[in-house]
Amino acid sequence: MRRQLGVSGAGLWQWLWIGRSEGMAAVKVSGSRCGWRALCLLVTALCVVHHASAVEVYVPEEVSVENGTHAKLSCTFKSTELTVTKLSATWSYTGEASGSKKITIFLYTSGTPYPGTDSHFKDRITWAGDLNKRDVSIKIDKINFKDNGTYSCHVHNPPDIVGYDKGIKLRVVEKGNLPVSNVPFLVGIICAAIGGILLITIIVSAVVITKKKRSRKDYSGHDLGSRRWIMMI
């Protein structure tokens, strides 16, 4: 039997072991290649997702406006894409009434503004942004109490097209009833505190300097008296 195979028992086992080792090596190499391919695909997917979700929108939470005046709704954005030639900004409105639907009231795309067709906002909304400053704000004229609600800003700047709406709550009030800002009051308190600290510092410094001068005079007078007494002796 060994002669027919031309391989001894030891040789047969060696041949089988070599074949098994080569198979394991082949499987290992194939697995390594698959692993590298999967890793490359995963990294590519993560880069694409990260690049496509870089639009960040910033708006104030609430704006109070007097009835009959105009309101500027500020909206700025941050994008990884430097150019804004393909940018589009969409403004929508949702009323305060229960069951109110969101309607598009303004669109800015490829450098051209497109006011919405809703009759309530007709001829009252204008572009107030500056793309050089990443600003896509709008202005609403002739504000009235029916304008109360939430105004949402959404920005696309290809390839950054993934983002979320940011809403501004508009509150219309009677003329003369705008909420008073606490900023001037806080600034006054801070200025008064700084002035008080400076005044105390000046007073303390003056007292210290005066005491030093008196100490020098007393020392000089005592030293002169001591010299006269010694000379008399």
XYZ file of C-alpha atoms in Angstrom:
233
model
C 0.000 0.000 0.000
C 2.822 2.409 0.871
C 4.564 1.560 -2.399
C 1.411 2.320 -4.376
C 1.107 5.714 -2.755
C 4.777 6.277 -2.985
C 4.719 7.883 0.417
C 5.722 6.438 3.756
C 3.532 6.687 6.834
C 5.628 9.469 8.274
C 5.668 11.186 4.896
C 1.893 10.892 4.605
C 1.351 12.541 7.971
C 3.869 15.243 7.048
C 2.023 15.849 3.758
C -1.299 16.076 5.542
C 0.096 18.509 8.145
C 1.635 20.715 5.440
C -1.650 20.767 3.553
C -3.520 21.639 6.723
C -1.037 24.420 7.547
C -1.289 25.867 4.054
C -5.098 25.799 4.309
C -4.995 27.602 7.630
C -2.589 30.177 6.192
C -4.853 30.698 3.193
C -7.866 31.148 5.442
C -5.899 33.523 7.641
C -4.750 35.620 4.689
C -8.257 35.701 3.261
C -9.654 36.727 6.637
C -7.077 39.482 6.939
C -8.001 40.840 3.523
C -11.704 40.788 4.418
C -10.933 42.548 7.693
C -9.002 45.311 5.961
C -11.764 45.784 3.413
C -14.420 46.002 6.135
C -12.298 48.467 8.098
C -11.771 50.672 5.034
C -15.499 50.656 4.274
C -16.312 51.544 7.890
C -13.835 54.455 7.963
C -15.153 55.743 4.625
C -18.742 55.570 5.860
C -17.873 57.409 9.064
C -16.076 60.148 7.136
C -19.036 60.598 4.787
C -21.537 60.733 7.656
C -19.391 63.197 9.606
C -18.903 65.419 6.566
C -22.578 65.346 5.714
C -23.801 66.282 9.178
C -21.685 69.343 9.824
C -24.345 72.067 9.418
C -25.035 73.717 12.765
C -27.761 76.359 13.076
C -27.926 79.048 15.770
C -31.030 81.090 16.645
C -32.316 82.932 19.754
C -34.846 80.969 21.773
C -37.375 83.797 22.011
C -37.960 87.226 20.470
C -40.404 89.843 21.793
C -41.691 92.490 19.372
C -44.147 95.374 19.714
C -47.358 95.194 17.734
C -47.233 97.193 14.494
C -43.424 97.197 14.224
C -41.083 94.842 12.378
C -39.178 91.808 13.606
C -35.805 90.491 12.529
C -35.529 86.739 13.000
C -31.821 85.966 13.297
C -30.361 82.694 12.071
C -26.684 81.913 11.568
C -24.995 78.648 10.688
C -21.681 76.824 10.723
C -20.616 74.539 7.879
C -17.462 72.679 6.857
C -18.079 73.761 3.261
C -16.445 77.126 2.625
C -18.460 78.068 -0.465
C -22.130 78.991 -0.254
C -23.057 79.005 -3.942
C -25.348 76.007 -3.491
C -26.731 77.073 -0.118
C -30.455 76.977 0.585
C -32.206 78.269 3.697
C -35.823 77.470 4.506
C -38.022 79.302 7.006
C -41.242 77.756 8.254
C -43.962 78.843 10.668
C -46.126 76.973 13.160
C -48.988 78.826 14.843
C -49.835 78.627 18.531
C -53.300 77.187 17.984
C -53.751 73.504 18.703
C -53.260 71.376 15.592
C -51.500 74.119 13.632
C -49.505 72.820 10.674
C -46.018 73.901 9.756
C -45.989 75.993 6.575
C -43.051 77.230 4.518
C -42.986 81.026 4.473
C -39.607 81.789 2.883
C -36.914 80.087 0.805
C -33.464 81.369 -0.146
C -31.518 79.295 -2.658
C -28.705 79.918 -5.169
C -28.633 83.597 -4.260
C -32.338 84.213 -4.889
C -35.052 84.796 -2.235
C -38.483 83.219 -2.705
C -41.216 84.459 -0.331
C -43.934 81.943 0.450
C -47.439 82.091 -0.975
C -49.306 82.082 2.334
C -51.745 84.992 2.364
C -51.055 85.905 5.980
C -47.383 86.734 5.275
C -47.825 88.033 1.723
C -45.490 90.962 0.908
C -44.303 91.138 4.522
C -41.178 88.942 4.556
C -37.828 90.076 3.133
C -34.273 88.739 3.123
C -32.087 90.236 5.882
C -29.102 87.885 5.797
C -25.462 88.090 4.765
C -23.881 84.908 3.462
C -20.378 86.291 4.002
C -21.206 86.221 7.709
C -23.059 82.884 7.478
C -26.279 84.775 8.224
C -29.646 83.696 6.745
C -31.932 85.999 8.764
C -35.269 87.363 7.570
C -37.401 90.399 8.437
C -41.158 90.473 8.940
C -42.940 93.812 8.557
C -46.213 94.973 10.118
C -46.097 92.543 13.006
C -49.488 91.698 14.525
C -50.774 89.364 17.224
C -51.599 86.658 14.683
C -47.860 86.322 14.058
C -47.322 84.701 17.456
C -45.825 81.239 17.060
C -42.618 79.351 16.280
C -40.419 80.207 13.297
C -37.983 77.463 12.257
C -34.755 77.916 10.305
C -33.213 75.083 8.280
C -29.992 75.300 6.238
C -28.561 73.086 3.470
C -25.055 73.779 2.188
C -24.041 70.847 -0.084
C -22.333 68.563 0.549
C -23.409 69.399 4.126
C -27.085 68.596 3.809
C -27.856 66.973 7.156
C -29.123 69.238 9.904
C -31.979 70.032 12.247
C -34.535 72.828 12.427
C -33.935 75.457 15.090
C -37.005 77.336 16.249
C -37.569 80.897 17.477
C -40.614 81.626 19.592
C -42.042 85.015 18.561
C -44.060 86.892 21.167
C -45.979 90.003 20.073
C -46.824 92.533 22.803
C -48.572 95.879 23.023
C -46.473 98.977 22.369
C -44.587 100.060 25.470
C -44.845 96.606 27.064
C -41.576 95.116 25.908
C -39.863 93.196 28.713
C -37.112 95.247 30.328
C -33.666 93.817 29.839
C -31.600 93.141 32.942
C -28.349 93.815 31.089
C -28.089 97.574 31.911
C -28.896 96.861 35.548
C -26.220 94.175 35.776
C -23.695 96.414 34.023
C -24.423 99.188 36.536
C -23.905 96.834 39.470
C -20.609 95.577 38.050
C -19.361 99.119 37.388
C -20.351 100.221 40.925
C -18.550 97.232 42.424
C -15.383 97.937 40.424
C -15.537 101.630 41.406
C -15.948 100.705 45.082
C -12.945 98.379 44.957
C -10.804 101.067 43.314
C -11.898 103.652 45.908
C -11.046 101.335 48.804
C -7.674 100.565 47.216
C -6.870 104.283 46.865
C -7.868 105.021 50.489
C -5.800 102.136 51.860
C -2.805 103.154 49.757
C -3.083 106.775 50.974
C -3.231 105.678 54.642
C -0.198 103.426 54.231
C 1.833 106.164 52.531
C 0.892 108.715 55.240
C 1.947 106.350 58.028
C 5.273 105.707 56.338
C 5.960 109.438 56.028
C 5.120 110.024 59.713
C 7.333 107.148 60.759
C 10.242 108.637 58.837
C 9.728 112.072 60.425
C 9.546 110.608 63.924
C 12.681 108.593 63.324
C 14.537 111.614 61.952
C 13.506 113.770 64.967
C 14.540 111.097 67.443
C 17.914 110.676 65.750
C 18.581 114.470 65.839
C 17.708 114.671 69.537
C 20.051 111.814 70.311
C 22.924 113.577 68.589
C 22.372 116.839 70.523
C 22.303 114.977 73.822
C 25.591 113.227 73.026
C 27.284 116.525 72.109
C 26.151 118.134 75.355
C 27.717 115.292 77.287
